[in-house]
mmCIF file of C-alpha atoms and ligand atoms in Angstrom:
data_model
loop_
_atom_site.group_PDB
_atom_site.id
_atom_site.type_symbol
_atom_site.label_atom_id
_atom_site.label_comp_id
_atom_site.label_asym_id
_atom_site.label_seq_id
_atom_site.Cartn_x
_atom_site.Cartn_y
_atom_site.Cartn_z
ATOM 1 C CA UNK A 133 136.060 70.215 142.904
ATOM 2 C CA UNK A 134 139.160 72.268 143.449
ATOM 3 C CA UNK A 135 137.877 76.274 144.046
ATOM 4 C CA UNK A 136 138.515 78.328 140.560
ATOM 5 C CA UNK A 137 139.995 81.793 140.574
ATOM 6 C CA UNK A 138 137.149 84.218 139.860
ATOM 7 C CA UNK A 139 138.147 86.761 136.997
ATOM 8 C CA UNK A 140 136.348 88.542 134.510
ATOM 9 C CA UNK A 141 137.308 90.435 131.788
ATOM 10 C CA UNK A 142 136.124 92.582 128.870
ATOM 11 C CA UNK A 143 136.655 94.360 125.468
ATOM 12 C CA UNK A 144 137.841 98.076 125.220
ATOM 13 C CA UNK A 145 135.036 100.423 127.316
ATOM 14 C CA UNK A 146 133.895 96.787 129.182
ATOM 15 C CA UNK A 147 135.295 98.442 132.217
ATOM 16 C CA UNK A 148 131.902 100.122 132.281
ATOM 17 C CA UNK A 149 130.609 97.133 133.957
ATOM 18 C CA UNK A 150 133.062 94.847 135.099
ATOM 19 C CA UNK A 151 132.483 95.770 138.286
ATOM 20 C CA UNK A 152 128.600 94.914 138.529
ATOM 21 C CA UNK A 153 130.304 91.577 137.350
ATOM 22 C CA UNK A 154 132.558 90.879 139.849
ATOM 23 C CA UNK A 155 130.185 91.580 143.017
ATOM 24 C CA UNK A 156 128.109 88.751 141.328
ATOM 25 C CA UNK A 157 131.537 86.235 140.929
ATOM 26 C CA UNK A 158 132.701 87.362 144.838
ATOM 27 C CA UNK A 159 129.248 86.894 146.206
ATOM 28 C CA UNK A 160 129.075 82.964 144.756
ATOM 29 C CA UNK A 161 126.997 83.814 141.718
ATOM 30 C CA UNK A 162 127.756 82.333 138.157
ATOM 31 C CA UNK A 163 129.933 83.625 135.149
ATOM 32 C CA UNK A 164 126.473 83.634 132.920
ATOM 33 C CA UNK A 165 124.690 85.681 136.065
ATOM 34 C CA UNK A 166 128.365 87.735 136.097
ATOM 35 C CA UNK A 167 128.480 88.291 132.361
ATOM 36 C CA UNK A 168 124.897 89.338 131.966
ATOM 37 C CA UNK A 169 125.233 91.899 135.034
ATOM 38 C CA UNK A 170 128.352 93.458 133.319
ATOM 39 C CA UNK A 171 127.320 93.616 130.015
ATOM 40 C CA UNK A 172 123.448 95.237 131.222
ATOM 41 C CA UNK A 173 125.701 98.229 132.769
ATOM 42 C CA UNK A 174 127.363 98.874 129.377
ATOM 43 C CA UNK A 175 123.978 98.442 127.377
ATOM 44 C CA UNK A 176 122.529 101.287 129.412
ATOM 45 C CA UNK A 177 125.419 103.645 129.059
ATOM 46 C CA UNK A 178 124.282 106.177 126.792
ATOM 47 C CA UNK A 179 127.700 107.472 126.205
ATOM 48 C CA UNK A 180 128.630 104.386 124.568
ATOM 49 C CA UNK A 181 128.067 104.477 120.767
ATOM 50 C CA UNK A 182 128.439 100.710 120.184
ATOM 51 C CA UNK A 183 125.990 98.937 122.515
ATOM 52 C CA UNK A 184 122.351 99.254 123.653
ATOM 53 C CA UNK A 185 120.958 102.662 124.282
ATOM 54 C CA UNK A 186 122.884 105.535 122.666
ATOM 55 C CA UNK A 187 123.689 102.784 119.614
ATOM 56 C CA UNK A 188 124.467 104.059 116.302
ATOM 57 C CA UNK A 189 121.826 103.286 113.967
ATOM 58 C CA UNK A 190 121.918 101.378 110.880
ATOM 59 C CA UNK A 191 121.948 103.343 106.987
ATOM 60 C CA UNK A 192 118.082 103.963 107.639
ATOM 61 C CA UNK A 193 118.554 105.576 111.390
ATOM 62 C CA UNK A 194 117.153 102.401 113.681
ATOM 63 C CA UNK A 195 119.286 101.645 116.134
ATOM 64 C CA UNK A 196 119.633 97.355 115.436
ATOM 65 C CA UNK A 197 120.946 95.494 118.310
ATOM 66 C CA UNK A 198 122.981 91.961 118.268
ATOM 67 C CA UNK A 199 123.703 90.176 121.211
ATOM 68 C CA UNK A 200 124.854 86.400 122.471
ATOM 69 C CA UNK A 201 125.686 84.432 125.037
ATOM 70 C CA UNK A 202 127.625 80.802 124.866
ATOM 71 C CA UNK A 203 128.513 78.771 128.279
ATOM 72 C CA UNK A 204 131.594 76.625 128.594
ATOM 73 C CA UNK A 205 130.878 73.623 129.929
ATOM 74 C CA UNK A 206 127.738 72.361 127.578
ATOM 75 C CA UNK A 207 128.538 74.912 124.428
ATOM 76 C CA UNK A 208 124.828 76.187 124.895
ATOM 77 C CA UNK A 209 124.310 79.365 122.501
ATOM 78 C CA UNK A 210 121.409 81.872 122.667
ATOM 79 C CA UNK A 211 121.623 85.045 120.586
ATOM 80 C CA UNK A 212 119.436 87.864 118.847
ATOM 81 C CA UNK A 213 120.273 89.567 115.716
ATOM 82 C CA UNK A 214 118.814 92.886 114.245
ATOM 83 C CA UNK A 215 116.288 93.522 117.231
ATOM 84 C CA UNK A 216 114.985 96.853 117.490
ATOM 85 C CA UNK A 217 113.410 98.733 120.471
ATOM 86 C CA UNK A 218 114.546 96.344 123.612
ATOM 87 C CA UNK A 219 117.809 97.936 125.658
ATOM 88 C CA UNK A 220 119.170 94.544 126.829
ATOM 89 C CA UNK A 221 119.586 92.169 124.175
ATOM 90 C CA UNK A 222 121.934 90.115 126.473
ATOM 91 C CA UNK A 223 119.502 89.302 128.487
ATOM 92 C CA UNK A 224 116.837 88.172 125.511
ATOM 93 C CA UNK A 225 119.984 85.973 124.293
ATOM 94 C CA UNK A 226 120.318 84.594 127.400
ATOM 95 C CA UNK A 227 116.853 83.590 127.445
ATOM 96 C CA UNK A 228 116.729 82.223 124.176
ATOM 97 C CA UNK A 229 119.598 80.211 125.108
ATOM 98 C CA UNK A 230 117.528 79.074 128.419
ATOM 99 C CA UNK A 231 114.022 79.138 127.131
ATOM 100 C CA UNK A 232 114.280 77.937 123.561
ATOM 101 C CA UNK A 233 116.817 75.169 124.316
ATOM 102 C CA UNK A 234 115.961 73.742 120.355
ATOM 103 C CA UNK A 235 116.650 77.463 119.086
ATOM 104 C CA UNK A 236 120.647 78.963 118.934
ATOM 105 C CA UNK A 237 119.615 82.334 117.154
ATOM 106 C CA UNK A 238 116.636 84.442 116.938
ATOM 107 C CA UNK A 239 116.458 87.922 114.338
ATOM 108 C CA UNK A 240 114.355 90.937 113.919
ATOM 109 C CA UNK A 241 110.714 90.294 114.174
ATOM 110 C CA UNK A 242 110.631 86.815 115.958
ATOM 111 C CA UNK A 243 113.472 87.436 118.006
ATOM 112 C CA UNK A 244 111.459 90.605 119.199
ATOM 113 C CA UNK A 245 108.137 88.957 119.392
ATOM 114 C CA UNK A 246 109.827 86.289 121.590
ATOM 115 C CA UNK A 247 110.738 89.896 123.752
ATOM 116 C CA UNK A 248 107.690 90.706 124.215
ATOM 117 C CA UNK A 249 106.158 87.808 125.494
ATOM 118 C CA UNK A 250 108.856 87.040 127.861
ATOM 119 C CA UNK A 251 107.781 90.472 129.095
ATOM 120 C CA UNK A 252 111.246 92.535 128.348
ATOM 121 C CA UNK A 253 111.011 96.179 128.956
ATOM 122 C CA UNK A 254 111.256 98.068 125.233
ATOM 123 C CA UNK A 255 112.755 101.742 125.241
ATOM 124 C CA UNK A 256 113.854 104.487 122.345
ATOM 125 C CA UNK A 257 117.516 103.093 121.598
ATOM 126 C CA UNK A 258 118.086 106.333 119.474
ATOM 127 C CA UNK A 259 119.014 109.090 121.789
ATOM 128 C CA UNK A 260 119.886 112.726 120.198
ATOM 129 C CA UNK A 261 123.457 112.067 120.589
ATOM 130 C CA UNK A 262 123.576 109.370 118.503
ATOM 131 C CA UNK A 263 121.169 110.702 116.055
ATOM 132 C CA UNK A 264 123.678 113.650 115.656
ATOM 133 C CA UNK A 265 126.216 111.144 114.434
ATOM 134 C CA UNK A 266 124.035 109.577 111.816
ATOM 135 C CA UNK A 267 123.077 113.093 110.465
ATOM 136 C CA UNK A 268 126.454 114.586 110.275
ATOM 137 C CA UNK A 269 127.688 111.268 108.513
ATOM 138 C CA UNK A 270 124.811 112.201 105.787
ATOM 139 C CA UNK A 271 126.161 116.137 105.582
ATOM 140 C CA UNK A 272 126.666 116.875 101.800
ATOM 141 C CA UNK A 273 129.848 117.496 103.290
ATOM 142 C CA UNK A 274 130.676 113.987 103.329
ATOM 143 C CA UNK A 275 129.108 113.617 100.083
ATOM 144 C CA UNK A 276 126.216 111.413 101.087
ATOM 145 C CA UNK A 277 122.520 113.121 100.853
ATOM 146 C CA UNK A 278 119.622 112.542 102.658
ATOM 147 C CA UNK A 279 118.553 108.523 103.246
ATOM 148 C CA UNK A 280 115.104 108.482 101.593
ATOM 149 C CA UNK A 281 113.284 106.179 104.484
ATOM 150 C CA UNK A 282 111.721 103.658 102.179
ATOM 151 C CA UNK A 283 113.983 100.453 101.727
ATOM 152 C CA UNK A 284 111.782 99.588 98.881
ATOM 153 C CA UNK A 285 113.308 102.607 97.000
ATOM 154 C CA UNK A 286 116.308 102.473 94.186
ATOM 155 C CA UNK A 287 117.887 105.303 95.711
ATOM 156 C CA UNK A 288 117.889 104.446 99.426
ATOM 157 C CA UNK A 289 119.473 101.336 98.385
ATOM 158 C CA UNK A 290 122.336 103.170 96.552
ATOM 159 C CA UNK A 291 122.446 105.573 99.246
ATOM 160 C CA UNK A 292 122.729 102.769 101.777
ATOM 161 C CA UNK A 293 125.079 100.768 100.370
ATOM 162 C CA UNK A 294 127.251 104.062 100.110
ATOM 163 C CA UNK A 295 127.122 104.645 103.764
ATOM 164 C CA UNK A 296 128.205 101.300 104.736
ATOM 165 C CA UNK A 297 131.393 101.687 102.411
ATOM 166 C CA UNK A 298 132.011 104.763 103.699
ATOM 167 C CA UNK A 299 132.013 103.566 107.583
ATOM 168 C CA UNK A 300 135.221 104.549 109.648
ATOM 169 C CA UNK A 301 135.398 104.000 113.013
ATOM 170 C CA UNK A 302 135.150 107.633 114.736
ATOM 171 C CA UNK A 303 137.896 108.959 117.230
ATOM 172 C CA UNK A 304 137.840 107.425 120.298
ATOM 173 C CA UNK A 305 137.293 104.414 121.351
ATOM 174 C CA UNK A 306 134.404 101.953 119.331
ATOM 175 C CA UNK A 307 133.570 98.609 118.695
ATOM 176 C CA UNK A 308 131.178 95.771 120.594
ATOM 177 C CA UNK A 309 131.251 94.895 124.124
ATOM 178 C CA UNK A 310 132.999 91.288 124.858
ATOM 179 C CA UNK A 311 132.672 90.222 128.400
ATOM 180 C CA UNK A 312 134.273 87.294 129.185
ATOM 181 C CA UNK A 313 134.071 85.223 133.326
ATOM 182 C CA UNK A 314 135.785 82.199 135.118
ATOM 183 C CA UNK A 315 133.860 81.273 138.271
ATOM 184 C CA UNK A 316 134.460 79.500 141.425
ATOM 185 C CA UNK A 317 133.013 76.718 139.816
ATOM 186 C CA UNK A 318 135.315 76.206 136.863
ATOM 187 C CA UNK A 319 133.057 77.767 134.650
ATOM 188 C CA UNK A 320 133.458 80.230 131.547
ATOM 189 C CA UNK A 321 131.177 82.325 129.823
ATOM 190 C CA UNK A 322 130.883 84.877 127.311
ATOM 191 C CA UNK A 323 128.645 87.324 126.346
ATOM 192 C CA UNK A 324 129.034 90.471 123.386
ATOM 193 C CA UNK A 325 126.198 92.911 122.747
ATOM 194 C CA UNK A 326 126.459 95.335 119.828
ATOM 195 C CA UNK A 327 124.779 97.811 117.574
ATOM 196 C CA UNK A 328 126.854 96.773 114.737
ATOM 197 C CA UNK A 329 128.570 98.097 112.257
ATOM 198 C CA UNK A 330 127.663 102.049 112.570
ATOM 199 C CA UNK A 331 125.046 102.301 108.688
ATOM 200 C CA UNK A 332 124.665 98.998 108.237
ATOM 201 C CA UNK A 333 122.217 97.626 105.660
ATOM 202 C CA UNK A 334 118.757 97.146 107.682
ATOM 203 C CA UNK A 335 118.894 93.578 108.874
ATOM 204 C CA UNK A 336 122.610 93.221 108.784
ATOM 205 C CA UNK A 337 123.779 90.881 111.318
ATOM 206 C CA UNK A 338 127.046 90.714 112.692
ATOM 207 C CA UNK A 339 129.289 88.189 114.046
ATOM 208 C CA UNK A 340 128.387 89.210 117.319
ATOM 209 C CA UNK A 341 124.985 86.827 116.997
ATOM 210 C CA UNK A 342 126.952 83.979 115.649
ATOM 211 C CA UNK A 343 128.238 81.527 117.412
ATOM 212 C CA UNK A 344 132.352 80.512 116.203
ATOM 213 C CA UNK A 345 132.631 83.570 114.316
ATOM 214 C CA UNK A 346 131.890 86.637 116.724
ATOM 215 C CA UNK A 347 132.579 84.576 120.579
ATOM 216 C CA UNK A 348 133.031 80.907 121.362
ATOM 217 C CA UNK A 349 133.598 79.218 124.694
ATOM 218 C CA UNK A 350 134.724 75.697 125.808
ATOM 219 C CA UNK A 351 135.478 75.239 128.771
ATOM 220 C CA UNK A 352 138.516 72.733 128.173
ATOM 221 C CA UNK A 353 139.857 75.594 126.796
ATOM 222 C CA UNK A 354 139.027 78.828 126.447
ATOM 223 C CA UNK A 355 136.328 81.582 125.578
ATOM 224 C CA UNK A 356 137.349 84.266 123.108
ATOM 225 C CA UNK A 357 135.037 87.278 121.503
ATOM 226 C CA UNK A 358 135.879 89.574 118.929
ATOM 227 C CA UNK A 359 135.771 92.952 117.900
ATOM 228 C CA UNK A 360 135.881 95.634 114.739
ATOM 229 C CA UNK A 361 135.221 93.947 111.565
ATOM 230 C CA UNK A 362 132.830 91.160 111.563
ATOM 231 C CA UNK A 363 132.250 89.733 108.244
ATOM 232 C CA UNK A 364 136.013 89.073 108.696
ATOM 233 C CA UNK A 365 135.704 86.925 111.767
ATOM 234 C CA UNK A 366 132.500 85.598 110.023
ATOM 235 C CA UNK A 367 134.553 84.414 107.539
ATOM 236 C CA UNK A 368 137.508 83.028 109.154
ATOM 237 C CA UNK A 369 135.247 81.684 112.340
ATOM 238 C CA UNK A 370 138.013 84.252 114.020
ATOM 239 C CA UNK A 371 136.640 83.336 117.748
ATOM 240 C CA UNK A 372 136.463 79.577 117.053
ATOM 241 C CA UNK A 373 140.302 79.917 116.003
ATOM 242 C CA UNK A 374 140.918 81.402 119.230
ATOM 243 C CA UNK A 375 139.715 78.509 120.968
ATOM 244 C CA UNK A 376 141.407 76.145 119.164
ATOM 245 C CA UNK A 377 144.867 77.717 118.829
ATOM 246 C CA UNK A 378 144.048 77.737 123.117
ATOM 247 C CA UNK A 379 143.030 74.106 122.381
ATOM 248 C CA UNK A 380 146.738 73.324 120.907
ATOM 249 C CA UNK A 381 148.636 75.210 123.126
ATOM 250 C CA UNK A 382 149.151 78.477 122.561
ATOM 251 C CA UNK A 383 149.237 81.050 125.077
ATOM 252 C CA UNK A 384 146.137 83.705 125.155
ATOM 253 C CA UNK A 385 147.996 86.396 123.237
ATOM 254 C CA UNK A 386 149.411 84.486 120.692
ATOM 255 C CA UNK A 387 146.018 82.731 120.344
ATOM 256 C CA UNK A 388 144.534 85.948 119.061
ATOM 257 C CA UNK A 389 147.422 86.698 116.763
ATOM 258 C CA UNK A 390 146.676 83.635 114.859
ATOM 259 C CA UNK A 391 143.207 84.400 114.305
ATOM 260 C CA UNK A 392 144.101 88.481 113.141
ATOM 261 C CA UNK A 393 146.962 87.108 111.021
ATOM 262 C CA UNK A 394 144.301 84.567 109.362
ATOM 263 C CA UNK A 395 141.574 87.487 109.623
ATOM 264 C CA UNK A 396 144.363 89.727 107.638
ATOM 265 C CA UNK A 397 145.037 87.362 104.709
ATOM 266 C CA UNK A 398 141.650 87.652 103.755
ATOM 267 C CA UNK A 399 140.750 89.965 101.070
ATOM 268 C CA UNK A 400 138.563 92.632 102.011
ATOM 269 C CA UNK A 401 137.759 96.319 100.887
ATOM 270 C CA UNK A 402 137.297 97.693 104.513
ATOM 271 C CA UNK A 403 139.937 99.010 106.288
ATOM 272 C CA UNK A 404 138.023 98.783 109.944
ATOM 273 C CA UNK A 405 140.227 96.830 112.845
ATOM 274 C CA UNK A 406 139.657 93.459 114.194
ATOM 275 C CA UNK A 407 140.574 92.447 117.278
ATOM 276 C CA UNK A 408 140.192 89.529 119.912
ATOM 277 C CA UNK A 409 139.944 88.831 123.310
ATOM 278 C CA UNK A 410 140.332 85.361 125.378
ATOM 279 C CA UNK A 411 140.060 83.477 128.704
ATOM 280 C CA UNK A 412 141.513 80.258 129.890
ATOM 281 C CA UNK A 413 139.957 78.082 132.717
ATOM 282 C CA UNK A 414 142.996 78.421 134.862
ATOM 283 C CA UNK A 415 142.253 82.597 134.294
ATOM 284 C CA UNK A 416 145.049 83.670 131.787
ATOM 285 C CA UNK A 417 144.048 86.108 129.681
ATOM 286 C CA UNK A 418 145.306 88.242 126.617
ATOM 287 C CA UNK A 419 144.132 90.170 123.982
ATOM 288 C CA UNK A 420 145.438 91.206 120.185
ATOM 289 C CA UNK A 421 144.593 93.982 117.534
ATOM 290 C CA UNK A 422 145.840 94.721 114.178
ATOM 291 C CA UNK A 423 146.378 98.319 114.458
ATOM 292 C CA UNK A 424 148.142 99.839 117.704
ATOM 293 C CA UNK A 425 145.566 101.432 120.362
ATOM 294 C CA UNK A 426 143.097 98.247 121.600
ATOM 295 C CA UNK A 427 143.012 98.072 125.471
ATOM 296 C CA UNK A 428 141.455 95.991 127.465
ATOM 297 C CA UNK A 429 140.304 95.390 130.826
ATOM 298 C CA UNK A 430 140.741 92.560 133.465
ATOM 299 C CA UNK A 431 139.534 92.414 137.187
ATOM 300 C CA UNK A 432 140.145 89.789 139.149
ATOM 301 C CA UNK A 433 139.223 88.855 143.118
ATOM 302 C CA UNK A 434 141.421 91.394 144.908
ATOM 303 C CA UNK A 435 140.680 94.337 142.578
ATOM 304 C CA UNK A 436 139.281 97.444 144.031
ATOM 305 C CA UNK A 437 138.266 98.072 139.999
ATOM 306 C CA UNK A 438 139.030 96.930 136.597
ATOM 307 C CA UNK A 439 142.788 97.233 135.407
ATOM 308 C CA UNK A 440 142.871 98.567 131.601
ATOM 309 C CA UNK A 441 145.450 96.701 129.458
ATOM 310 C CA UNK A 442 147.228 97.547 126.350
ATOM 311 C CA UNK A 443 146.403 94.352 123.843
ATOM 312 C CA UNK A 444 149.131 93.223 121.683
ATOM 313 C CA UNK A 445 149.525 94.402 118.075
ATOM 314 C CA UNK A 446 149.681 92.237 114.980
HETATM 315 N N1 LIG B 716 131.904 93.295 115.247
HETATM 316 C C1 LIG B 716 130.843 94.265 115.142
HETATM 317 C C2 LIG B 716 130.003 93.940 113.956
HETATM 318 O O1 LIG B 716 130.545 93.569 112.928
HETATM 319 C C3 LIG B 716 131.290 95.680 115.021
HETATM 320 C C4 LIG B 716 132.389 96.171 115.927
HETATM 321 O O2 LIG B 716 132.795 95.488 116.853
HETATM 322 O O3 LIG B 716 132.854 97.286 115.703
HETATM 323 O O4 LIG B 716 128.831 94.135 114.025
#
């Protein structure tokens, strides 16, 4: 089989860990191993507000994680959805997807119980920082009281419900980590972690657990993994479209259009972005948003480090 070229490539603030990826591609080592490696470095940066440790929490202040993994060549899926207390839930995806070969998707409880007794390390996900955030999004400034902590209650609910309508992206850059990797062999992968939507509903889980609406990879094709809004690309299977406007012809950029334009035509009450990201298996890549700003970043063999790219507007 004909050598590949070895790229990977990433969401906005990906660039974290690229890096850590592409030591893994250059030394002979897999897109899954590549994609994990990456995507571990951006769960541990604390900085980040969107992923792992340093996560915003959901409308009750518990940092919720979602996180999958899908590989190119046999469309195997592992993910976790709404896991609390474990910094890497790339890794527990990927092990879901190798370990529980019958299983696609694990959530809260089982998905951590599964954790545990595969012996992953747990760790405080809420760091001050981050806690900040959440209180200062509850200042009676901003209209919204305290969150009463019991979920049972009428008002926490209400409360709740209030904060997730409320939820704006804050300056700077936001949104889950795609990482996306071609290897030597031919083969794709992609992985996305997230916290989610910043005061979600407890239990919310995003399209970045679900396979078709939040990342998809073939490896005929394409992988693609999305960003900003996810109940939109739940509801348009916005990374699946990717794939298959790849699939018909189109080039990576317009790819993603497709999917935003569908994405767009969809009614919805929140104004929050989407955007997308994809890979072919020859290594063209591209990248679409529907409001001005999105980057993201690429390295490839002979890069010293990840090049940040602007990704086309709708
Ligand atoms: N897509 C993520 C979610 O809906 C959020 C984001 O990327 O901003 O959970």
């Amino acid at each position: 089989m004909a050598k590949s070229p070895i790229v990977i490539i990433g969401s906005q603030r990906s660039e974290v860990g690229l890096s850590a990826g592409m030591d893994v591609l250059r030394n002979g080592g897999s897109a899954l191993d590549a994609v994990e490696a990456a995507m571990r470095r951006c769960e541990d940066d604390v900085d980040d507000h969107y992923v792992g440790t340093g996560g915003l929490p959901n409308a009750a202040g518990v940092v919720e994680l979602d996180a999958a993994v899908m590989i190119g060549s046999s469309r195997a899926f592992g993910g976790v959805g709404a896991v609390r207390g474990f910094p890497h839930p790339i890794s527990i995806a990927r092990r879901v997807l190798e370990q529980l070969p019958q299983h696609c998707l694990l959530v809260g409880e089982g998905a951590e119980l599964f954790a545990a007794e595969q012996g992953f390390e747990r760790a405080e996900l809420l760091t001050d920082e981050a806690a900040r955030l959440f209180r200062s999004s509850l200042s009676p400034a901003n209209g919204i009281g305290e969150v009463p902590t019991t979920p049972e209650n009428e008002r926490y609910r209400a409360t709740a419900l209030d904060l997730v309508r409320r939820f704006a992206p804050h300056d700077g850059p936001w949104g889950t980590i795609d990482i996306l990797a071609l290897d030597a062999h031919g083969e794709l992968v992609v992985g996305v972690s997230t916290s989610g939507f910043p005061w979600k509903y407890p239990g919310r889980v995003g399209d970045s657990a679900l396979p078709g609406a939040g990342l998809y990879c073939d490896a005929r094709f394409g992988a693609a993994a999305c960003t900003g809004r996810g109940e939109l690309t739940m509801r348009v299977t916005g990374a699946r479209m990717v794939v298959d406007a790849l699939a018909a012809g189109a080039d990576p950029v317009e790819s993603c259009r497709r999917m935003l334009v569908e994405a767009s035509s969809v009614p919805d009450q929140f104004s929050s972005d989407v955007r997308a990201v994809c890979l072919t298996p020859d290594g063209r890549h591209g990248a679409a948003a529907c409001k001005p700003g999105a980057t993201y970043s690429v390295m490839t063999d002979g890069d010293a480090e990840p090049a940040v790219l602007q990704a086309a507007v709708l």
